[in-house]
Coordinates of C-alpha atoms and ligand atoms in Angstrom, one line a residue:
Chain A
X163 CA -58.9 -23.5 -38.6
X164 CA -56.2 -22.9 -41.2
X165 CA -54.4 -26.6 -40.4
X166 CA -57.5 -28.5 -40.2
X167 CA -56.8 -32.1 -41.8
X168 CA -59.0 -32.6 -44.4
X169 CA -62.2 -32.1 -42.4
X170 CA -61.8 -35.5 -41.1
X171 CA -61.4 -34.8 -36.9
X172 CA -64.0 -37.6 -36.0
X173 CA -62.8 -37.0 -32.3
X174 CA -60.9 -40.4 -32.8
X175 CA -57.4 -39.6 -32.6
X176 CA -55.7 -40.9 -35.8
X177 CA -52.6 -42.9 -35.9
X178 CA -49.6 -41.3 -37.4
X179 CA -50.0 -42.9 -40.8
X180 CA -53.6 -42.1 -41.2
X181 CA -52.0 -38.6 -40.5
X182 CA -49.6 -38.0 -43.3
X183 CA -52.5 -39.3 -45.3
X184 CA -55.1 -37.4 -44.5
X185 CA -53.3 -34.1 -45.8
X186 CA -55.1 -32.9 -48.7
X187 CA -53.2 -29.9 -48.8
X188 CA -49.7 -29.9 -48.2
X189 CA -48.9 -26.0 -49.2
X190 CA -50.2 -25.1 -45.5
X191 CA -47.3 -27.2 -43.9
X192 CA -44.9 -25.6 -46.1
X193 CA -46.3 -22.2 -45.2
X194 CA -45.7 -22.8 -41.3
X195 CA -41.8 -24.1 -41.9
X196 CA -41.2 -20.9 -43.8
X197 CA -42.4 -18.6 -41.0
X198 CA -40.8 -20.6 -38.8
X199 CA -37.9 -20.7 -40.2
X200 CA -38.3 -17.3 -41.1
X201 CA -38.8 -16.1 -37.3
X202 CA -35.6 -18.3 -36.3
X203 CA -33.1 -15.8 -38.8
X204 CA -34.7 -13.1 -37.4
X205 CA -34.0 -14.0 -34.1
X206 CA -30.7 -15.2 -34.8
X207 CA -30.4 -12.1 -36.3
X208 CA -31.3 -10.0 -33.4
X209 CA -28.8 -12.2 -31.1
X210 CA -26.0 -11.3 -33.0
X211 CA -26.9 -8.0 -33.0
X212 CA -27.1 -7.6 -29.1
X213 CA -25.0 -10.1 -28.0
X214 CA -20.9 -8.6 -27.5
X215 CA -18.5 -10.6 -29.4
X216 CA -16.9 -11.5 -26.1
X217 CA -19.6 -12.1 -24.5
X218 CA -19.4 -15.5 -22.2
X219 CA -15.8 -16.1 -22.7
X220 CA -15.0 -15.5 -18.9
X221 CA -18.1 -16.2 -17.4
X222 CA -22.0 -14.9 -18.1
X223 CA -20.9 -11.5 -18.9
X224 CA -19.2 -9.2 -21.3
X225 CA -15.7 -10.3 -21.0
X226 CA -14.0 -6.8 -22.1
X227 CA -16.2 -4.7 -19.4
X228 CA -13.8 -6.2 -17.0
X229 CA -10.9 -4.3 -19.2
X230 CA -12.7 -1.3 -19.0
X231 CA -13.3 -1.0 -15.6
X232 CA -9.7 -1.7 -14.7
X233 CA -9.3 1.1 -16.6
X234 CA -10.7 3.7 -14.6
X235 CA -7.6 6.0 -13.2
X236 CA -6.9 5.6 -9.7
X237 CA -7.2 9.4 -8.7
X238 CA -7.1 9.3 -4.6
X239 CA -3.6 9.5 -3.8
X240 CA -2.0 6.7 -1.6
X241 CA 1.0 7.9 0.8
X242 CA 3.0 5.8 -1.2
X243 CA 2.6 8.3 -4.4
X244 CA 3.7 11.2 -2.3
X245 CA 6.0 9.6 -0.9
X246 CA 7.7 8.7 -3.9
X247 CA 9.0 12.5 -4.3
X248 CA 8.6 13.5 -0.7
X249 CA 11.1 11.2 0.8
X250 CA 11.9 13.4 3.9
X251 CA 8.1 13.3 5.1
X252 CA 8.3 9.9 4.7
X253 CA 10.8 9.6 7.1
X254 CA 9.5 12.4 9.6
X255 CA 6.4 10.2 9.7
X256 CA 7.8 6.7 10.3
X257 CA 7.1 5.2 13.5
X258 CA 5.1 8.0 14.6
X259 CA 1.6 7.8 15.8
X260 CA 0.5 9.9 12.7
X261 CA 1.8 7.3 10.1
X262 CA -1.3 5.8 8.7
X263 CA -3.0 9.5 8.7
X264 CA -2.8 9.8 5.0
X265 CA -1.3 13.1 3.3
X266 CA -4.7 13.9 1.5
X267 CA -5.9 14.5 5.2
X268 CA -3.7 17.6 6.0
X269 CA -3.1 18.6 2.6
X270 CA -5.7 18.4 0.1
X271 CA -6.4 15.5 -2.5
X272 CA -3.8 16.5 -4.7
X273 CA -5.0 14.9 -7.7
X274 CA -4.1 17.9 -9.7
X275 CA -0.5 18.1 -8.0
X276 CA 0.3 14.7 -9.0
X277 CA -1.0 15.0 -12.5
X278 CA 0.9 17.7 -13.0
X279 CA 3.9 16.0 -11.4
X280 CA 3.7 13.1 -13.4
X281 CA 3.7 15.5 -16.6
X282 CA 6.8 17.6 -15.1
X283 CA 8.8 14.4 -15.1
X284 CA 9.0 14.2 -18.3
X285 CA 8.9 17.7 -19.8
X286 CA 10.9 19.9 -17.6
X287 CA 8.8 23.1 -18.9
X288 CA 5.6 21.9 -16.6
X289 CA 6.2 23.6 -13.6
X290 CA 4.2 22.9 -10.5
X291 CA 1.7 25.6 -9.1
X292 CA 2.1 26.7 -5.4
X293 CA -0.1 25.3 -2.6
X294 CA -2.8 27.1 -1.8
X295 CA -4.9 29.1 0.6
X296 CA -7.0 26.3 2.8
X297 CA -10.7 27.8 3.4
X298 CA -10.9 25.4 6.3
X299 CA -14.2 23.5 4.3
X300 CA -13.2 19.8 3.5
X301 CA -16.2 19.7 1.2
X302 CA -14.4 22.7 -1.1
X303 CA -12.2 20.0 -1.8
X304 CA -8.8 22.1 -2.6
X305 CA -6.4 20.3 -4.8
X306 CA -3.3 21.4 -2.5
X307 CA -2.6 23.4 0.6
X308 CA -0.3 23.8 3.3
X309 CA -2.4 24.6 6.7
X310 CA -1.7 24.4 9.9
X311 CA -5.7 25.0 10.6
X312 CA -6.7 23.4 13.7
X313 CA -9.8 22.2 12.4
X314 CA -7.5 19.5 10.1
X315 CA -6.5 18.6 13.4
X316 CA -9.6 17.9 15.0
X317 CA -11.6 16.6 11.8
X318 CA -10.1 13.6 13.7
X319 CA -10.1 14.4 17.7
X320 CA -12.7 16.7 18.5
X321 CA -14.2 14.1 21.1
X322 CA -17.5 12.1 19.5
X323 CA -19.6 9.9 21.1
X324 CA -19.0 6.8 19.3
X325 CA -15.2 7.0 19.3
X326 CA -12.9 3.7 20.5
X327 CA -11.7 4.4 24.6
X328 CA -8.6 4.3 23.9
X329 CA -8.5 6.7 20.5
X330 CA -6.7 10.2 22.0
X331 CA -9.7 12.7 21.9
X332 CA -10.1 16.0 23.2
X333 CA -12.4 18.4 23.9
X334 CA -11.2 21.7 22.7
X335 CA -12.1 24.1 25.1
X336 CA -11.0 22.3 27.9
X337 CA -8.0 20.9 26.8
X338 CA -6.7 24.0 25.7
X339 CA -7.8 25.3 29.0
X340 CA -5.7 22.7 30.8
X341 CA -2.7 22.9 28.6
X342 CA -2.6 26.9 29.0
X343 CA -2.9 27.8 25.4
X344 CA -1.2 31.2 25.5
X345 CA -3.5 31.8 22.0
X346 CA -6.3 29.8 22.2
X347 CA -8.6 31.5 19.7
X348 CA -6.2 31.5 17.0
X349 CA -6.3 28.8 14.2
X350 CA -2.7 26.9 14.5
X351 CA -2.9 27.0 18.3
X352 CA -2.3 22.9 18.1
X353 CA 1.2 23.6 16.4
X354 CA 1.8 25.7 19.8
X355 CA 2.5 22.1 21.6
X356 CA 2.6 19.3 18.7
X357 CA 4.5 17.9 15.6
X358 CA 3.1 18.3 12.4
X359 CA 4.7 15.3 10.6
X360 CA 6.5 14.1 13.7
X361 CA 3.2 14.9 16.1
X362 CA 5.5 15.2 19.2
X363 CA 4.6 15.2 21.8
Chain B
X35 CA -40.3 -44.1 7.7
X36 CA -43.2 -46.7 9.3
X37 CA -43.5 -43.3 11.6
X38 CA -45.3 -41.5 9.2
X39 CA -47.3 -44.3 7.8
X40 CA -50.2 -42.7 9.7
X41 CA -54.3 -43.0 9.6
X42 CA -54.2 -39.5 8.3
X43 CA -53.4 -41.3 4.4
X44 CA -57.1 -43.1 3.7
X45 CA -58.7 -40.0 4.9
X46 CA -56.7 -37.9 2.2
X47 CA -57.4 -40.8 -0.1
X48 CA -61.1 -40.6 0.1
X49 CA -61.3 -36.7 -0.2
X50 CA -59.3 -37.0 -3.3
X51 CA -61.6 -39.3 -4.6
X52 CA -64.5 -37.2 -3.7
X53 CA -63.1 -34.7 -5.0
X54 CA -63.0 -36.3 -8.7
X55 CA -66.9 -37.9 -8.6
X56 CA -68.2 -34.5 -7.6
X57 CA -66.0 -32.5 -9.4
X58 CA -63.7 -33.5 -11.8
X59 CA -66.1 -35.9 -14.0
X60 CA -68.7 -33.3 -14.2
X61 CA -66.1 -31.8 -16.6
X62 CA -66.4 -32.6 -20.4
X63 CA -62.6 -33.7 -20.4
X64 CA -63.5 -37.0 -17.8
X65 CA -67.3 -37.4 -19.7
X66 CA -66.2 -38.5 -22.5
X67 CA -63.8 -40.9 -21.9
X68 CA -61.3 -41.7 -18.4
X69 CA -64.0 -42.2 -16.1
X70 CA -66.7 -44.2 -17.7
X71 CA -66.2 -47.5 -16.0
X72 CA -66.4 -48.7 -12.4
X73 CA -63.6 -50.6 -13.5
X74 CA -61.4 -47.7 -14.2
X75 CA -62.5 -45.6 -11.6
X76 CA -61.6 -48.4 -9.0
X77 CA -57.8 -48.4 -10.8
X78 CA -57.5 -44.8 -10.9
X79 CA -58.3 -44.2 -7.2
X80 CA -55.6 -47.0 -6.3
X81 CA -53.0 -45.5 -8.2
X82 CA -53.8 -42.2 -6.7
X83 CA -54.1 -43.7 -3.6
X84 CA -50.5 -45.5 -4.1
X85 CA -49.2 -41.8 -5.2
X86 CA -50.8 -39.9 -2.3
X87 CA -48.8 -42.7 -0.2
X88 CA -45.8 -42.8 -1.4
X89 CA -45.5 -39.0 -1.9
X90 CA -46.8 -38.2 1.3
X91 CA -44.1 -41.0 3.2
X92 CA -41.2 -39.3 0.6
X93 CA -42.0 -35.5 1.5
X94 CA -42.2 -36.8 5.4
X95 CA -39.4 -38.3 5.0
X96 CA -37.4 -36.0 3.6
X97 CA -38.8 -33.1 6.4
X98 CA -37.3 -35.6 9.3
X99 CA -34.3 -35.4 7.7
X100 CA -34.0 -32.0 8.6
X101 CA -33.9 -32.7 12.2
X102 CA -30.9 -34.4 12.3
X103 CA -28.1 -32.4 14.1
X104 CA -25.7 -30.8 11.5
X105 CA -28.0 -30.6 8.2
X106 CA -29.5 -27.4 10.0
X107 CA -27.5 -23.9 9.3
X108 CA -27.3 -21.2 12.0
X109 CA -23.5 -21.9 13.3
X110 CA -22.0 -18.5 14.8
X111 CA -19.0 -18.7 12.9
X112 CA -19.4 -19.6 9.7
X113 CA -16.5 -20.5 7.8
X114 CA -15.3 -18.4 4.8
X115 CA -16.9 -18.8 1.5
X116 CA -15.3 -20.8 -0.7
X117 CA -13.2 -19.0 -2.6
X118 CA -14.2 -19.4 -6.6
X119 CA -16.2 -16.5 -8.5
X120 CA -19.8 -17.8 -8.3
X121 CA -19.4 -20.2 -5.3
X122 CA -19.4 -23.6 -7.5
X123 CA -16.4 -22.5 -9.7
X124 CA -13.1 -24.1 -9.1
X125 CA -11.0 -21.8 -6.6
X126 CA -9.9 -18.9 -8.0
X127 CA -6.8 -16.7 -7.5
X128 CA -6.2 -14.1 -6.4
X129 CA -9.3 -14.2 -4.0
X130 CA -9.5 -11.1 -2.3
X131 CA -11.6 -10.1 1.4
X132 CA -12.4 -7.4 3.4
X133 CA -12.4 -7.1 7.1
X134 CA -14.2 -3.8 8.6
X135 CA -12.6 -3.6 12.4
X136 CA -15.7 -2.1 14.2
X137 CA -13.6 -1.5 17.6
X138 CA -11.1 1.0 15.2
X139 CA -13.3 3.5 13.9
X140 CA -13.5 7.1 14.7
X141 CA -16.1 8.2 12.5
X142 CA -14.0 10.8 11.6
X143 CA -15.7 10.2 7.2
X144 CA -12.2 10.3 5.5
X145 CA -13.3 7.2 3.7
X146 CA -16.2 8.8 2.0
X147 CA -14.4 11.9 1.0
X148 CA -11.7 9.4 -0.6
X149 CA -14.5 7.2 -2.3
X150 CA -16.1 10.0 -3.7
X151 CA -13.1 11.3 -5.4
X152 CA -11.9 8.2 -7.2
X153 CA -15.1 6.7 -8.2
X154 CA -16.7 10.3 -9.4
X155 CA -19.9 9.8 -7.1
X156 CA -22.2 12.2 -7.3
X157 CA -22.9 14.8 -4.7
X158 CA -25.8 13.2 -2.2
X159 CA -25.2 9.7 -3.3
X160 CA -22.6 7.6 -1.8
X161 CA -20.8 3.6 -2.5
X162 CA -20.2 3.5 1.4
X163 CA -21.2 5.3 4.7
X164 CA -20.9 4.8 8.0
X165 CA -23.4 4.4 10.6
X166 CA -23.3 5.4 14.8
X167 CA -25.1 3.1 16.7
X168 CA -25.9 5.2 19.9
X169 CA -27.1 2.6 23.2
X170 CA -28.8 5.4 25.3
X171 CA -29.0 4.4 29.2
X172 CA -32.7 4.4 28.9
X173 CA -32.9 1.7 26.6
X174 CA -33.1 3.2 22.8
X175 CA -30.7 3.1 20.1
X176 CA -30.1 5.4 17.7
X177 CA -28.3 5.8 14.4
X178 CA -27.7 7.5 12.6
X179 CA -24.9 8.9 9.1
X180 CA -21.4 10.1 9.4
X181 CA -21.2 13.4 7.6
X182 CA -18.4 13.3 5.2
X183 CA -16.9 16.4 7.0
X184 CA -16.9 14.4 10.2
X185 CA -19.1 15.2 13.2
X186 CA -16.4 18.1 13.8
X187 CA -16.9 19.5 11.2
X188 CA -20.2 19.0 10.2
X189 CA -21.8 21.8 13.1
X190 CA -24.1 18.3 14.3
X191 CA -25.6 18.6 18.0
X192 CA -23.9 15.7 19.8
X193 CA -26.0 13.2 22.1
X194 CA -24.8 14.0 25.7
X195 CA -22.1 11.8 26.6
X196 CA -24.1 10.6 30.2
X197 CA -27.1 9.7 28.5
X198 CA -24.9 7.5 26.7
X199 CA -24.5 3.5 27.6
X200 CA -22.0 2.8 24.8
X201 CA -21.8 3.8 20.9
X202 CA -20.1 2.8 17.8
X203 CA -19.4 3.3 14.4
X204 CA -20.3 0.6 11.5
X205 CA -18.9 1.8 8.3
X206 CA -20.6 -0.3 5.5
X207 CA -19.8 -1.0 1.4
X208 CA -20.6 -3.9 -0.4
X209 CA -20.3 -7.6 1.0
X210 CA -19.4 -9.1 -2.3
X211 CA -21.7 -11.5 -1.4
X212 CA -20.8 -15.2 -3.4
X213 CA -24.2 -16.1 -3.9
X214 CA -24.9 -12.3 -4.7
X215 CA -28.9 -11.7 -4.9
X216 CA -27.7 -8.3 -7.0
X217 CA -26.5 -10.6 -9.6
X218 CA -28.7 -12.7 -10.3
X219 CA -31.8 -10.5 -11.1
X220 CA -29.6 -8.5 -13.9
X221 CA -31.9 -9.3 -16.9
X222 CA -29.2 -8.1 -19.4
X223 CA -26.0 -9.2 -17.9
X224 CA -24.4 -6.3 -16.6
X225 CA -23.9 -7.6 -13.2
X226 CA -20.6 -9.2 -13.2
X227 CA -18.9 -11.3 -10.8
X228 CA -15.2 -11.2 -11.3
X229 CA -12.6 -13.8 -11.5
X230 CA -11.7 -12.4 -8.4
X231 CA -15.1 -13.1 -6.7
X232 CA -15.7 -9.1 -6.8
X233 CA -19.2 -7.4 -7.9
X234 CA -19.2 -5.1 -10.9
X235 CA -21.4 -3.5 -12.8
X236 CA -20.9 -3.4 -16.9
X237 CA -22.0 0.1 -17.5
X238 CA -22.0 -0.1 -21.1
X239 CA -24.6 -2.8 -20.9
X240 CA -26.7 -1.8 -17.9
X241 CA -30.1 -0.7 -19.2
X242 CA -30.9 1.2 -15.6
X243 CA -33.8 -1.0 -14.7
X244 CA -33.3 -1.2 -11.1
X245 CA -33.8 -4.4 -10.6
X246 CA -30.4 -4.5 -8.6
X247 CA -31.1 -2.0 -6.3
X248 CA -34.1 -4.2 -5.3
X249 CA -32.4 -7.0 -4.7
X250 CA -29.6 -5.6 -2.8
X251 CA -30.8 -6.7 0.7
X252 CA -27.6 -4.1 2.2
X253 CA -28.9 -1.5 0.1
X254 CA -25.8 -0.9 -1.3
X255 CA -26.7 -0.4 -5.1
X256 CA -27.9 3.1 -6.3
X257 CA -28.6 4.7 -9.4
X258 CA -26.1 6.7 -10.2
X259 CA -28.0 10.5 -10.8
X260 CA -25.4 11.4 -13.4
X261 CA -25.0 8.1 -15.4
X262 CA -28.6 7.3 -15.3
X263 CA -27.6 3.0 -14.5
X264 CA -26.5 0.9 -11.5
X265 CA -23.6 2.1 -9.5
X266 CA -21.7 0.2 -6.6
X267 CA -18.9 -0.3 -4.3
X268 CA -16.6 -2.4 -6.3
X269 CA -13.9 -2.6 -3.8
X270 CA -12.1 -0.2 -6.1
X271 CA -11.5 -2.9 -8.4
X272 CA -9.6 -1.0 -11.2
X273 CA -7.0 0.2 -8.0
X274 CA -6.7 -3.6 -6.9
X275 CA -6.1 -4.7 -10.4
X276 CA -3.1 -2.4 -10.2
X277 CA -1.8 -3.7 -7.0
X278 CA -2.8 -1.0 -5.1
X279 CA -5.4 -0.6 -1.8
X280 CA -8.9 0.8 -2.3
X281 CA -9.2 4.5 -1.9
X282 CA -11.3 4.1 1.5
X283 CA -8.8 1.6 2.9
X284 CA -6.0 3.8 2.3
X285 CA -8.0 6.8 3.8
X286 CA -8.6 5.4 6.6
X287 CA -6.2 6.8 9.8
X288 CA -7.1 4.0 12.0
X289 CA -6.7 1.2 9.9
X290 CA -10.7 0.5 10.4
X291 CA -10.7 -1.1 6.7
X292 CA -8.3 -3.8 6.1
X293 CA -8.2 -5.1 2.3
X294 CA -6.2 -7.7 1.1
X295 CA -5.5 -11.5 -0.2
X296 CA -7.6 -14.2 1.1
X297 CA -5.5 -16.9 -0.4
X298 CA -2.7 -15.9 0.9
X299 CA -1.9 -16.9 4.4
X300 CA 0.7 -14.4 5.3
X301 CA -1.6 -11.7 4.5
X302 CA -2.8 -9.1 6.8
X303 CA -6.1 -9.8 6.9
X304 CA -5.5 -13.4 6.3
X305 CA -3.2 -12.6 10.0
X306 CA -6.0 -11.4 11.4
X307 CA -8.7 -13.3 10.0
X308 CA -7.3 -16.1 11.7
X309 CA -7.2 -14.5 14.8
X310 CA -9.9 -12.4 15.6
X311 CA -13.7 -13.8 16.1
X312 CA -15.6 -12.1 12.7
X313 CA -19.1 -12.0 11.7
X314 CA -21.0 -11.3 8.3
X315 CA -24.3 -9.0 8.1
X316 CA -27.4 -10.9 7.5
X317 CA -26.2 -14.2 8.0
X318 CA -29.5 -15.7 8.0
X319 CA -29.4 -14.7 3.9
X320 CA -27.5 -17.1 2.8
X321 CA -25.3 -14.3 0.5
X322 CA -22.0 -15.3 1.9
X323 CA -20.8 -11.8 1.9
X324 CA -16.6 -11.5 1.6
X325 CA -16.9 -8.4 3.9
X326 CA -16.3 -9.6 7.5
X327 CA -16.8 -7.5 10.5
X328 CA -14.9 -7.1 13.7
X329 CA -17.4 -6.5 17.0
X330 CA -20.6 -6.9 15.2
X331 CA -23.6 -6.2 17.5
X332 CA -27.3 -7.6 17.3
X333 CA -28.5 -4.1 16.8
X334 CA -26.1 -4.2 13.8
X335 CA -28.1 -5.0 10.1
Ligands
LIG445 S1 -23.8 -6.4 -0.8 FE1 -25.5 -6.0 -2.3 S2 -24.4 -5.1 -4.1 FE2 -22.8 -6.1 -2.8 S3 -22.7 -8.2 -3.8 FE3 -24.1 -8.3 -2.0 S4 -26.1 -8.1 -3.0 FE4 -24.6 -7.3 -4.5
LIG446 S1 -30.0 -1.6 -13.1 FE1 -28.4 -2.3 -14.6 S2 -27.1 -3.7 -13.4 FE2 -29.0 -3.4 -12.2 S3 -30.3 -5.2 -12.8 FE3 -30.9 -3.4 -14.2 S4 -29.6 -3.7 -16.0 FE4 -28.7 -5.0 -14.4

């Protein structure tokens, strides 16, 4: 043993002052305060090191990740963004049973159209592109299109088991049947009878 | 407490002793010194007779206690956490909730088309589904994922509709639970809890150990396949910082999701909070989620 005191462990455990006395060899002691002091930098080092500045200023965590999150852009369009150019739709729509059915829905995400919008604002040489062609796949995710593609329509109220009783579902075939659909293959056959933005009847 | 002074306490009194002559001073530790004398042996078997006692009488005690009506959990309606980011801070404002209306949805998937789009999630991965609970007549349930197209548009063959008892749709994101088992297994820190009392995950710091995803009992956390560390629903917490609703909230046709202040009274949600009976999944946790439901069934988890 390296801090063996003075070969005098007698199995009788000495009293504090026969202790200190008993060192013969004092260097040993010193030698164990350096390393541990030595291990302590170190590991104060390290701390510093990964530790953020900020950290636990807010609470236990990085106090500018909250910052940076906030940051992210909002990118799905709320009616009220539309809305805010679109003023007329905004009116169609109000009070209608279709007023919560957000624009995205029927007319693409958009994100594009509004960034580009937002840019146009303030440099009048941006100009928007047209809408475009619809390929009827939601998953294709089409920045902006004009459709009057009945599957838009019934992405909501093709009939599903599951759905609320009192949520107005149909099931195609036979409600075009009933209604008399004078085209009932063709893709805007729901504009035949019903509203886009005012959905009458 | 004389109830639980029983005979049972000599007996465990003796077999302790027992336990030390046969076993304990055999060992060179008790040799050499504590148990020499009869004397001692006689003192040490009191006092651990007086401990076995006393302990015994405290822990008894203490179990009784539980009995008595109203220490016990397991009321139906709980009442909402309090507000406060960790559940022992000071309240905190603004406190924001989240109240899923079960009775609204149509399971038509605009919210994960929306969720998908603002938060980047990867293709295959998701912050928030829905699920349809399907009651057959004959007695199973069945559920089963809202494609993001919708059933209409996803080419799915549809249970008959007379085999059917009843069936719903559940959509689910994250409870931001108070006492949130997520954050508390972070070994680095990354797992925040807002001011706000919302759940967020410091990418930057996130090492991508996983150890969230365990603990998630909603199975909500995922690792993200193109970051490589934790991803969540964060209620869209960079949209409510700006004021505005969450991406699947203001998807939603139907008005399924309802978002909004907690501390403030005049509120939607706080409208209909107050009005409308609301459950919590996993109650029996003890997670105190902030996501409430409307028309929660058992089969529901
Ligand atoms: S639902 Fe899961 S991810 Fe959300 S706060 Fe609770 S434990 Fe964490
Ligand atoms: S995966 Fe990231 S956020 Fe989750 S426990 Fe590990 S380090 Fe923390």
């Amino acid at each position: 043993m390296v801090f063996s005191v003075g070969g005098r462990m007698t199995g009788v455990a000495p009293t504090q002052g026969t202790l200190m006395t008993s060192f013969n060899d004092t260097r040993h002691l010193w030698a164990l305060g350096a390393c541990l002091a030595a291990v302590g930098l170190v590991g104060m080092a390290v701390r510093r090191e990964m530790v953020p500045d900020d950290f636990g200023t807010k609470g236990p965590y990085r106090a500018s990740a909250l910052d940076d999150i906030a940051a992210q852009p909002s990118l799905f369009q709320a009616d009220a963004t539309c809305h805010a150019c679109h003023e007329s739709v905004e009116h169609e729509r109000a009070g209608t049973s279709h007023e919560a059915v957000g624009c995205t829905h029927c007319h693409g995400l958009a994100v594009d159209h509004v960034s580009i919008a937002r840019r146009g604002a303030e440099d009048p040489t941006v100009t928007l592109p047209p809408a475009a062609e619809w390929d009827g796949d939601f998953l294709t995710k089409t920045d902006l299109y004009i459709s009057k593609d009945r599957a838009t329509c019934l992405s909501c109220h093709q009939a599903v088991v599951g759905m609320p009783a009192d949520f107005k579902k149909i099931d195609v075939a036979v409600h075009l049947e009933e209604q008399g659909a004078s085209e009932p293959l063709s893709k805007e056959t729901c504009f035949e009878c019903h509203g886009g933005h005012d959905t009458a009847p | 407490m004389s109830l639980f002074e029983l005979p049972i306490l000599p007996t465990l009194g003796a077999a302790a002793a027992g336990g030390c002559a046969s076993g304990g001073c055999s060992s060179g530790g008790c040799g050499t010194g504590g148990c020499g004398s009869a004397q001692a042996e006689r003192t040490s078997e009191n006092s651990r007779r007086e401990f076995l006692k006393t302990a015994t009488t405290l822990t008894l005690g203490a179990m009784s206690l539980t009995l008595l009506p109203g220490v016990t959990a397991g009321d139906d309606m709980l009442p909402l956490p309090p507000p406060g980011g960790d559940g022992h801070a000071p309240a905190a404002k603004p406190m924001y909730g989240f109240l899923i209306d079960t009775t609204k949805c149509i399971g038509a998937g605009k919210c994960l088309t929306a969720c998908r789009v603002e938060n980047s999630v990867p293709e295959g991965q998701s912050r928030t589904w829905v699920e349809r609970y399907v009651h057959y007549k004959d007695g199973r349930v069945e559920v089963d994922l809202v494609p993001e197209t919708g059933y209409a548009g996803s080419g799915e063959v549809q249970p008959a509709a007379e085999d059917v008892l009843r069936a719903y749709f559940v959509p689910k994101l994250c409870n931001q639970c108070v006492d949130a088992p997520c954050n508390q297994v972070c070994p680095v820190h990354a797992s925040i809890k807002s001011p706000e009392g919302i759940e967020l995950v410091d990418t930057e710091r996130c090492i991508g150990c996983g150890y969230c995803v365990q603990a998630c009992p909603y199975g909500i956390r995922f690792m993200n396949h193109d970051t490589g560390v934790a991803d969540k629903c964060n209620w869209c917490y960079h949209r409510v910082m700006r004021n505005e609703q969450p991406a699947c909230v203001e998807a939603c046709p139907t008005g399924a999701r309802v978002f909004g202040r907690i501390d403030d009274p005049d509120s939607e949600i706080s409208r209909r909070l107050a009005t409308v009976p609301t459950n919590v999944l996993k109650q029996h946790l003890g997670t105190l989620p902030l996501t409430r439901y409307v028309g929660l069934t058992d089969e529901v988890t």
